[in-house]
Amino acid sequence: MHWLRCYCLCLLLPVHALRAEPLQLVDTLASLQPKAGPPPAEAQMLLRILQQYPSSYTLVDISRNRAREWTKTAGNACIPWLRKTAARERDYLFTLPYMLESAITLVSLPQSRWHTQLEQLQDADGKISLTQLLQLKRPPLIGTELNRSYGDRLDAVLQQYQGHAAIYTRSTAGEFVGSMLPMLQKGFVDLMLEYPKIAARSGSALRYWPLTEAEPYNAVHFACSRTPQGEKIVALLNDSIRHLAANKDYQQLMLQSFAEAERQRVLRDWQQMLVKP
């Protein structure tokens, strides 16, 4: 984590003392540092937001599940890279979306015995319905992660089929997003739900299957402590996000996971989300 270590204790002093609100950023931050090469785009985006933050901050590197509990009890903590849901809004305050992520897909190994079946289920756009897949007489075993949201429509399908023999839900705390991948590689599950760019970081050959129920993109937020301190932090982070939304380099980092033909629409939709109603 050499790219973040020098920023661990503090960055910029606030312009106005009244705006100072120290922040604890909690998550599996060490997983963002690759073994070689530059940090991934979302790590670079996070660092740029912190560079704009007008107060001190501390990085707390713990598992995602522990980070959620920490943020509930701390007065001034935030978790990055979290989707906003109605259930989570009862526990956390959410910032504006600081990035959009491309669609969740089904992921398989390249030699999977399910490829012929999956190809037969593809519609005219090459997409597969998760509902239809689960309705097969002998469906594949699909790996999911506890406490993770895959989007409203996919979450609804998974809730409807909760307890189904074809859905394996990992209940132990994953150390980082994408921690289901070893189970796929070892054959414990046949398929898994994941963002392609996250799965691709394993360096393994994989195949990706677009889903009918997947949202075309997913808004990513900071989830912060539901406290008066958290309210101030959310306001300061929102200021940073709005400022960076006009920065071309930041925009390009955000758009990396999208196909070229989608980028203009994605950028327009994201910037519309940043305008207060």
mmCIF file of C-alpha atoms in Angstrom:
data_model
loop_
_atom_site.group_PDB
_atom_site.id
_atom_site.type_symbol
_atom_site.label_atom_id
_atom_site.label_comp_id
_atom_site.label_asym_id
_atom_site.label_seq_id
_atom_site.Cartn_x
_atom_site.Cartn_y
_atom_site.Cartn_z
ATOM 1 C CA MET A 1 0.000 0.000 0.000
ATOM 2 C CA HIS A 2 2.907 2.347 -0.674
ATOM 3 C CA TRP A 3 0.659 4.604 -2.780
ATOM 4 C CA LEU A 4 -1.472 5.404 0.303
ATOM 5 C CA ARG A 5 0.972 5.082 3.193
ATOM 6 C CA CYS A 6 2.275 8.596 2.931
ATOM 7 C CA TYR A 7 -1.297 9.900 3.230
ATOM 8 C CA CYS A 8 -2.334 7.737 6.190
ATOM 9 C CA LEU A 9 -2.364 10.334 8.941
ATOM 10 C CA CYS A 10 -3.475 13.523 7.303
ATOM 11 C CA LEU A 11 -3.514 15.450 4.060
ATOM 12 C CA LEU A 12 -4.825 18.994 3.809
ATOM 13 C CA LEU A 13 -5.578 21.349 6.658
ATOM 14 C CA PRO A 14 -9.089 22.780 6.414
ATOM 15 C CA VAL A 15 -9.518 26.229 4.942
ATOM 16 C CA HIS A 16 -12.006 27.040 7.695
ATOM 17 C CA ALA A 17 -11.685 25.457 11.114
ATOM 18 C CA LEU A 18 -15.444 25.060 11.342
ATOM 19 C CA ARG A 19 -15.352 22.797 8.269
ATOM 20 C CA ALA A 20 -12.794 20.437 9.818
ATOM 21 C CA GLU A 21 -14.233 16.971 10.388
ATOM 22 C CA PRO A 22 -11.680 14.164 10.772
ATOM 23 C CA LEU A 23 -12.590 11.022 8.863
ATOM 24 C CA GLN A 24 -11.911 7.325 9.454
ATOM 25 C CA LEU A 25 -11.964 5.470 6.129
ATOM 26 C CA VAL A 26 -12.573 1.775 6.795
ATOM 27 C CA ASP A 27 -12.414 -1.169 4.393
ATOM 28 C CA THR A 28 -10.065 -3.765 2.914
ATOM 29 C CA LEU A 29 -7.838 -1.015 1.587
ATOM 30 C CA ALA A 30 -4.747 -3.217 1.212
ATOM 31 C CA SER A 31 -6.516 -5.221 -1.504
ATOM 32 C CA LEU A 32 -6.343 -2.170 -3.769
ATOM 33 C CA GLN A 33 -2.572 -2.367 -4.149
ATOM 34 C CA PRO A 34 -1.713 -4.753 -7.014
ATOM 35 C CA LYS A 35 1.432 -6.852 -6.986
ATOM 36 C CA ALA A 36 2.686 -4.928 -9.994
ATOM 37 C CA GLY A 37 1.666 -1.869 -11.966
ATOM 38 C CA PRO A 38 -0.392 1.172 -10.970
ATOM 39 C CA PRO A 39 -3.334 1.014 -8.555
ATOM 40 C CA PRO A 40 -6.700 0.201 -10.174
ATOM 41 C CA ALA A 41 -8.909 3.049 -11.325
ATOM 42 C CA GLU A 42 -11.189 2.979 -8.269
ATOM 43 C CA ALA A 43 -8.157 3.287 -5.970
ATOM 44 C CA GLN A 44 -6.900 6.295 -7.934
ATOM 45 C CA MET A 45 -10.356 7.871 -7.764
ATOM 46 C CA LEU A 46 -10.545 7.329 -4.024
ATOM 47 C CA LEU A 47 -7.170 8.972 -3.522
ATOM 48 C CA ARG A 48 -8.224 12.003 -5.582
ATOM 49 C CA ILE A 49 -11.331 12.429 -3.437
ATOM 50 C CA LEU A 50 -9.242 12.251 -0.272
ATOM 51 C CA GLN A 51 -6.841 14.818 -1.714
ATOM 52 C CA GLN A 52 -9.821 17.170 -1.980
ATOM 53 C CA TYR A 53 -11.074 16.394 1.533
ATOM 54 C CA PRO A 54 -10.503 19.527 3.691
ATOM 55 C CA SER A 55 -9.539 17.804 6.926
ATOM 56 C CA SER A 56 -7.434 14.970 8.352
ATOM 57 C CA TYR A 57 -8.255 11.325 7.750
ATOM 58 C CA THR A 58 -7.110 7.918 8.944
ATOM 59 C CA LEU A 59 -7.178 4.640 7.003
ATOM 60 C CA VAL A 60 -8.420 1.546 8.853
ATOM 61 C CA ASP A 61 -7.657 -1.635 6.890
ATOM 62 C CA ILE A 62 -10.159 -4.341 7.955
ATOM 63 C CA SER A 63 -12.548 -6.791 6.262
ATOM 64 C CA ARG A 64 -15.714 -5.464 4.643
ATOM 65 C CA ASN A 65 -18.021 -7.069 7.201
ATOM 66 C CA ARG A 66 -16.025 -5.635 10.102
ATOM 67 C CA ALA A 67 -15.989 -2.258 8.350
ATOM 68 C CA ARG A 68 -19.782 -2.214 8.265
ATOM 69 C CA GLU A 69 -20.005 -2.834 12.003
ATOM 70 C CA TRP A 70 -17.241 -0.311 12.732
ATOM 71 C CA THR A 71 -19.055 2.401 10.806
ATOM 72 C CA LYS A 72 -22.308 1.767 12.683
ATOM 73 C CA THR A 73 -20.659 2.410 16.047
ATOM 74 C CA ALA A 74 -18.007 5.005 15.185
ATOM 75 C CA GLY A 75 -18.993 8.634 15.002
ATOM 76 C CA ASN A 76 -16.911 9.644 11.989
ATOM 77 C CA ALA A 77 -16.302 6.581 9.787
ATOM 78 C CA CYS A 78 -17.074 5.911 6.129
ATOM 79 C CA ILE A 79 -16.865 2.845 3.887
ATOM 80 C CA PRO A 80 -16.083 3.404 0.196
ATOM 81 C CA TRP A 81 -17.382 1.345 -2.754
ATOM 82 C CA LEU A 82 -20.835 0.628 -1.348
ATOM 83 C CA ARG A 83 -24.158 0.461 -3.160
ATOM 84 C CA LYS A 84 -27.033 2.348 -1.547
ATOM 85 C CA THR A 85 -30.058 0.251 -0.590
ATOM 86 C CA ALA A 86 -33.137 0.985 1.515
ATOM 87 C CA ALA A 87 -31.941 -1.446 4.190
ATOM 88 C CA ARG A 88 -28.490 0.123 4.369
ATOM 89 C CA GLU A 89 -29.923 3.630 4.613
ATOM 90 C CA ARG A 90 -31.308 2.655 8.011
ATOM 91 C CA ASP A 91 -27.735 2.178 9.255
ATOM 92 C CA TYR A 92 -25.664 4.660 7.240
ATOM 93 C CA LEU A 93 -25.670 8.079 5.622
ATOM 94 C CA PHE A 94 -24.726 7.965 1.931
ATOM 95 C CA THR A 95 -22.824 10.455 -0.175
ATOM 96 C CA LEU A 96 -23.606 11.240 -3.767
ATOM 97 C CA PRO A 97 -22.340 8.521 -6.140
ATOM 98 C CA TYR A 98 -18.663 9.186 -6.758
ATOM 99 C CA MET A 99 -18.465 6.654 -9.591
ATOM 100 C CA LEU A 100 -20.571 4.300 -11.678
ATOM 101 C CA GLU A 101 -19.566 0.683 -12.123
ATOM 102 C CA SER A 102 -20.404 -1.491 -15.123
ATOM 103 C CA ALA A 103 -22.973 -4.282 -14.899
ATOM 104 C CA ILE A 104 -22.635 -7.391 -12.737
ATOM 105 C CA THR A 105 -22.297 -10.550 -14.832
ATOM 106 C CA LEU A 106 -22.255 -14.301 -14.412
ATOM 107 C CA VAL A 107 -18.673 -15.552 -14.496
ATOM 108 C CA SER A 108 -17.542 -19.038 -15.518
ATOM 109 C CA LEU A 109 -14.279 -20.833 -16.102
ATOM 110 C CA PRO A 110 -13.403 -21.117 -19.807
ATOM 111 C CA GLN A 111 -13.721 -24.918 -19.750
ATOM 112 C CA SER A 112 -17.024 -24.988 -17.847
ATOM 113 C CA ARG A 113 -19.379 -27.832 -18.762
ATOM 114 C CA TRP A 114 -22.248 -25.320 -18.539
ATOM 115 C CA HIS A 115 -21.294 -23.298 -21.612
ATOM 116 C CA THR A 116 -23.592 -25.105 -24.050
ATOM 117 C CA GLN A 117 -26.551 -24.736 -21.684
ATOM 118 C CA LEU A 118 -25.785 -21.060 -21.067
ATOM 119 C CA GLU A 119 -25.505 -20.327 -24.787
ATOM 120 C CA GLN A 120 -28.925 -21.889 -25.329
ATOM 121 C CA LEU A 121 -30.402 -19.550 -22.711
ATOM 122 C CA GLN A 122 -29.016 -16.368 -24.300
ATOM 123 C CA ASP A 123 -31.556 -13.967 -25.763
ATOM 124 C CA ALA A 124 -31.141 -11.874 -28.931
ATOM 125 C CA ASP A 125 -28.884 -9.463 -27.029
ATOM 126 C CA GLY A 126 -26.715 -12.264 -25.662
ATOM 127 C CA LYS A 127 -28.141 -11.937 -22.146
ATOM 128 C CA ILE A 128 -29.217 -14.686 -19.750
ATOM 129 C CA SER A 129 -32.081 -14.477 -17.279
ATOM 130 C CA LEU A 130 -30.959 -15.513 -13.814
ATOM 131 C CA THR A 131 -34.569 -16.449 -13.042
ATOM 132 C CA GLN A 132 -34.733 -18.721 -16.069
ATOM 133 C CA LEU A 133 -31.390 -20.267 -15.165
ATOM 134 C CA LEU A 134 -32.571 -21.077 -11.644
ATOM 135 C CA GLN A 135 -35.716 -22.670 -13.038
ATOM 136 C CA LEU A 136 -33.772 -25.363 -14.885
ATOM 137 C CA LYS A 137 -34.431 -28.892 -13.686
ATOM 138 C CA ARG A 138 -30.740 -29.239 -12.767
ATOM 139 C CA PRO A 139 -29.295 -25.703 -12.581
ATOM 140 C CA PRO A 140 -25.625 -24.884 -11.994
ATOM 141 C CA LEU A 141 -24.427 -23.915 -8.514
ATOM 142 C CA ILE A 142 -24.073 -20.116 -8.395
ATOM 143 C CA GLY A 143 -21.787 -18.468 -5.840
ATOM 144 C CA THR A 144 -22.891 -15.281 -4.068
ATOM 145 C CA GLU A 145 -21.647 -13.343 -1.033
ATOM 146 C CA LEU A 146 -23.560 -12.547 2.140
ATOM 147 C CA ASN A 147 -24.271 -8.863 2.881
ATOM 148 C CA ARG A 148 -23.508 -7.885 -0.699
ATOM 149 C CA SER A 149 -26.001 -6.089 -2.945
ATOM 150 C CA TYR A 150 -25.998 -6.968 -6.641
ATOM 151 C CA GLY A 151 -28.618 -4.382 -7.614
ATOM 152 C CA ASP A 152 -32.353 -4.162 -6.946
ATOM 153 C CA ARG A 153 -33.497 -6.629 -9.608
ATOM 154 C CA LEU A 154 -30.812 -9.238 -8.967
ATOM 155 C CA ASP A 155 -31.259 -8.891 -5.209
ATOM 156 C CA ALA A 156 -34.996 -9.503 -5.676
ATOM 157 C CA VAL A 157 -34.318 -12.695 -7.652
ATOM 158 C CA LEU A 158 -31.832 -13.925 -5.046
ATOM 159 C CA GLN A 159 -34.326 -13.149 -2.278
ATOM 160 C CA GLN A 160 -37.079 -14.992 -4.131
ATOM 161 C CA TYR A 161 -34.853 -18.064 -4.481
ATOM 162 C CA GLN A 162 -33.292 -17.821 -1.025
ATOM 163 C CA GLY A 163 -32.483 -21.302 0.189
ATOM 164 C CA HIS A 164 -32.557 -22.728 -3.330
ATOM 165 C CA ALA A 165 -30.090 -25.592 -3.775
ATOM 166 C CA ALA A 166 -28.559 -23.844 -6.803
ATOM 167 C CA ILE A 167 -27.471 -20.764 -4.813
ATOM 168 C CA TYR A 168 -24.414 -20.972 -2.598
ATOM 169 C CA THR A 169 -24.028 -17.956 -0.314
ATOM 170 C CA ARG A 170 -20.662 -17.461 1.300
ATOM 171 C CA SER A 171 -21.408 -16.411 4.855
ATOM 172 C CA THR A 172 -17.860 -15.883 6.117
ATOM 173 C CA ALA A 173 -16.404 -12.405 5.820
ATOM 174 C CA GLY A 174 -14.511 -12.023 2.582
ATOM 175 C CA GLU A 175 -11.331 -10.020 2.874
ATOM 176 C CA PHE A 176 -12.077 -8.133 -0.345
ATOM 177 C CA VAL A 177 -14.575 -7.844 -3.171
ATOM 178 C CA GLY A 178 -14.120 -10.796 -5.510
ATOM 179 C CA SER A 179 -13.193 -13.250 -2.773
ATOM 180 C CA MET A 180 -15.587 -15.838 -4.260
ATOM 181 C CA LEU A 181 -13.210 -16.396 -7.195
ATOM 182 C CA PRO A 182 -11.050 -19.123 -5.533
ATOM 183 C CA MET A 183 -14.184 -21.206 -5.012
ATOM 184 C CA LEU A 184 -14.969 -20.948 -8.723
ATOM 185 C CA GLN A 185 -11.404 -21.842 -9.680
ATOM 186 C CA LYS A 186 -11.435 -24.922 -7.406
ATOM 187 C CA GLY A 187 -14.786 -26.113 -8.738
ATOM 188 C CA PHE A 188 -16.759 -25.590 -5.516
ATOM 189 C CA VAL A 189 -19.245 -23.451 -7.506
ATOM 190 C CA ASP A 190 -20.067 -23.545 -11.227
ATOM 191 C CA LEU A 191 -20.709 -19.823 -11.714
ATOM 192 C CA MET A 192 -20.468 -16.650 -9.667
ATOM 193 C CA LEU A 193 -21.853 -13.126 -9.763
ATOM 194 C CA GLU A 194 -19.150 -10.472 -10.133
ATOM 195 C CA TYR A 195 -18.015 -7.321 -11.896
ATOM 196 C CA PRO A 196 -15.851 -8.352 -14.875
ATOM 197 C CA LYS A 197 -13.017 -5.983 -13.980
ATOM 198 C CA ILE A 198 -12.849 -7.388 -10.435
ATOM 199 C CA ALA A 199 -12.793 -11.001 -11.609
ATOM 200 C CA ALA A 200 -10.250 -10.207 -14.339
ATOM 201 C CA ARG A 201 -7.689 -9.062 -11.754
ATOM 202 C CA SER A 202 -7.038 -12.679 -10.874
ATOM 203 C CA GLY A 203 -5.173 -13.027 -14.162
ATOM 204 C CA SER A 204 -7.154 -16.213 -14.891
ATOM 205 C CA ALA A 205 -8.943 -16.859 -18.171
ATOM 206 C CA LEU A 206 -12.657 -16.388 -17.493
ATOM 207 C CA ARG A 207 -15.865 -16.006 -19.465
ATOM 208 C CA TYR A 208 -18.528 -13.397 -18.733
ATOM 209 C CA TRP A 209 -22.276 -13.761 -19.318
ATOM 210 C CA PRO A 210 -24.446 -10.596 -19.277
ATOM 211 C CA LEU A 211 -27.637 -10.874 -17.227
ATOM 212 C CA THR A 212 -31.131 -9.693 -18.128
ATOM 213 C CA GLU A 213 -31.789 -8.615 -14.531
ATOM 214 C CA ALA A 214 -28.510 -6.713 -14.107
ATOM 215 C CA GLU A 215 -28.629 -2.929 -14.049
ATOM 216 C CA PRO A 216 -26.657 -1.340 -16.914
ATOM 217 C CA TYR A 217 -24.487 0.400 -14.343
ATOM 218 C CA ASN A 218 -24.274 0.594 -10.575
ATOM 219 C CA ALA A 219 -23.906 3.758 -8.515
ATOM 220 C CA VAL A 220 -21.083 3.596 -5.952
ATOM 221 C CA HIS A 221 -21.145 5.676 -2.767
ATOM 222 C CA PHE A 222 -19.450 6.265 0.559
ATOM 223 C CA ALA A 223 -21.566 4.931 3.442
ATOM 224 C CA CYS A 224 -20.899 6.972 6.594
ATOM 225 C CA SER A 225 -21.785 6.907 10.278
ATOM 226 C CA ARG A 226 -25.349 8.005 10.947
ATOM 227 C CA THR A 227 -24.287 10.747 13.391
ATOM 228 C CA PRO A 228 -23.955 14.553 13.375
ATOM 229 C CA GLN A 229 -20.267 14.068 12.545
ATOM 230 C CA GLY A 230 -21.254 11.753 9.707
ATOM 231 C CA GLU A 231 -23.585 14.407 8.303
ATOM 232 C CA LYS A 232 -20.715 16.911 8.147
ATOM 233 C CA ILE A 233 -18.402 14.343 6.535
ATOM 234 C CA VAL A 234 -20.999 13.478 3.894
ATOM 235 C CA ALA A 235 -21.374 17.179 3.036
ATOM 236 C CA LEU A 236 -17.584 17.583 2.694
ATOM 237 C CA LEU A 237 -17.231 14.433 0.587
ATOM 238 C CA ASN A 238 -20.069 15.597 -1.641
ATOM 239 C CA ASP A 239 -18.203 18.858 -2.221
ATOM 240 C CA SER A 240 -15.144 16.858 -3.315
ATOM 241 C CA ILE A 241 -17.215 14.612 -5.587
ATOM 242 C CA ARG A 242 -18.924 17.523 -7.325
ATOM 243 C CA HIS A 243 -15.588 19.256 -7.823
ATOM 244 C CA LEU A 244 -14.001 16.161 -9.387
ATOM 245 C CA ALA A 245 -17.020 15.430 -11.578
ATOM 246 C CA ALA A 246 -15.877 18.233 -13.880
ATOM 247 C CA ASN A 247 -12.286 16.926 -14.057
ATOM 248 C CA LYS A 248 -11.525 15.149 -17.353
ATOM 249 C CA ASP A 249 -8.899 12.820 -15.858
ATOM 250 C CA TYR A 250 -11.282 11.743 -13.117
ATOM 251 C CA GLN A 251 -14.039 11.182 -15.672
ATOM 252 C CA GLN A 252 -11.750 8.953 -17.735
ATOM 253 C CA LEU A 253 -10.860 6.871 -14.683
ATOM 254 C CA MET A 254 -14.563 6.432 -13.916
ATOM 255 C CA LEU A 255 -15.391 5.369 -17.486
ATOM 256 C CA GLN A 256 -12.657 2.749 -17.863
ATOM 257 C CA SER A 257 -14.930 -0.204 -17.104
ATOM 258 C CA PHE A 258 -17.458 0.788 -19.784
ATOM 259 C CA ALA A 259 -17.419 0.111 -23.513
ATOM 260 C CA GLU A 260 -16.569 3.139 -25.647
ATOM 261 C CA ALA A 261 -20.094 3.284 -27.092
ATOM 262 C CA GLU A 262 -21.609 3.566 -23.586
ATOM 263 C CA ARG A 263 -19.371 6.238 -22.126
ATOM 264 C CA GLN A 264 -21.150 9.396 -23.232
ATOM 265 C CA ARG A 265 -24.480 8.157 -21.849
ATOM 266 C CA VAL A 266 -22.922 6.911 -18.610
ATOM 267 C CA LEU A 267 -21.121 10.215 -18.010
ATOM 268 C CA ARG A 268 -24.304 12.206 -18.667
ATOM 269 C CA ASP A 269 -26.392 10.023 -16.353
ATOM 270 C CA TRP A 270 -23.778 10.150 -13.586
ATOM 271 C CA GLN A 271 -23.504 13.928 -13.677
ATOM 272 C CA GLN A 272 -27.298 14.217 -13.545
ATOM 273 C CA MET A 273 -27.214 12.156 -10.322
ATOM 274 C CA LEU A 274 -24.917 14.775 -8.772
ATOM 275 C CA VAL A 275 -27.453 17.569 -9.145
ATOM 276 C CA LYS A 276 -29.515 18.019 -6.009
ATOM 277 C CA PRO A 277 -33.276 17.627 -6.646
#
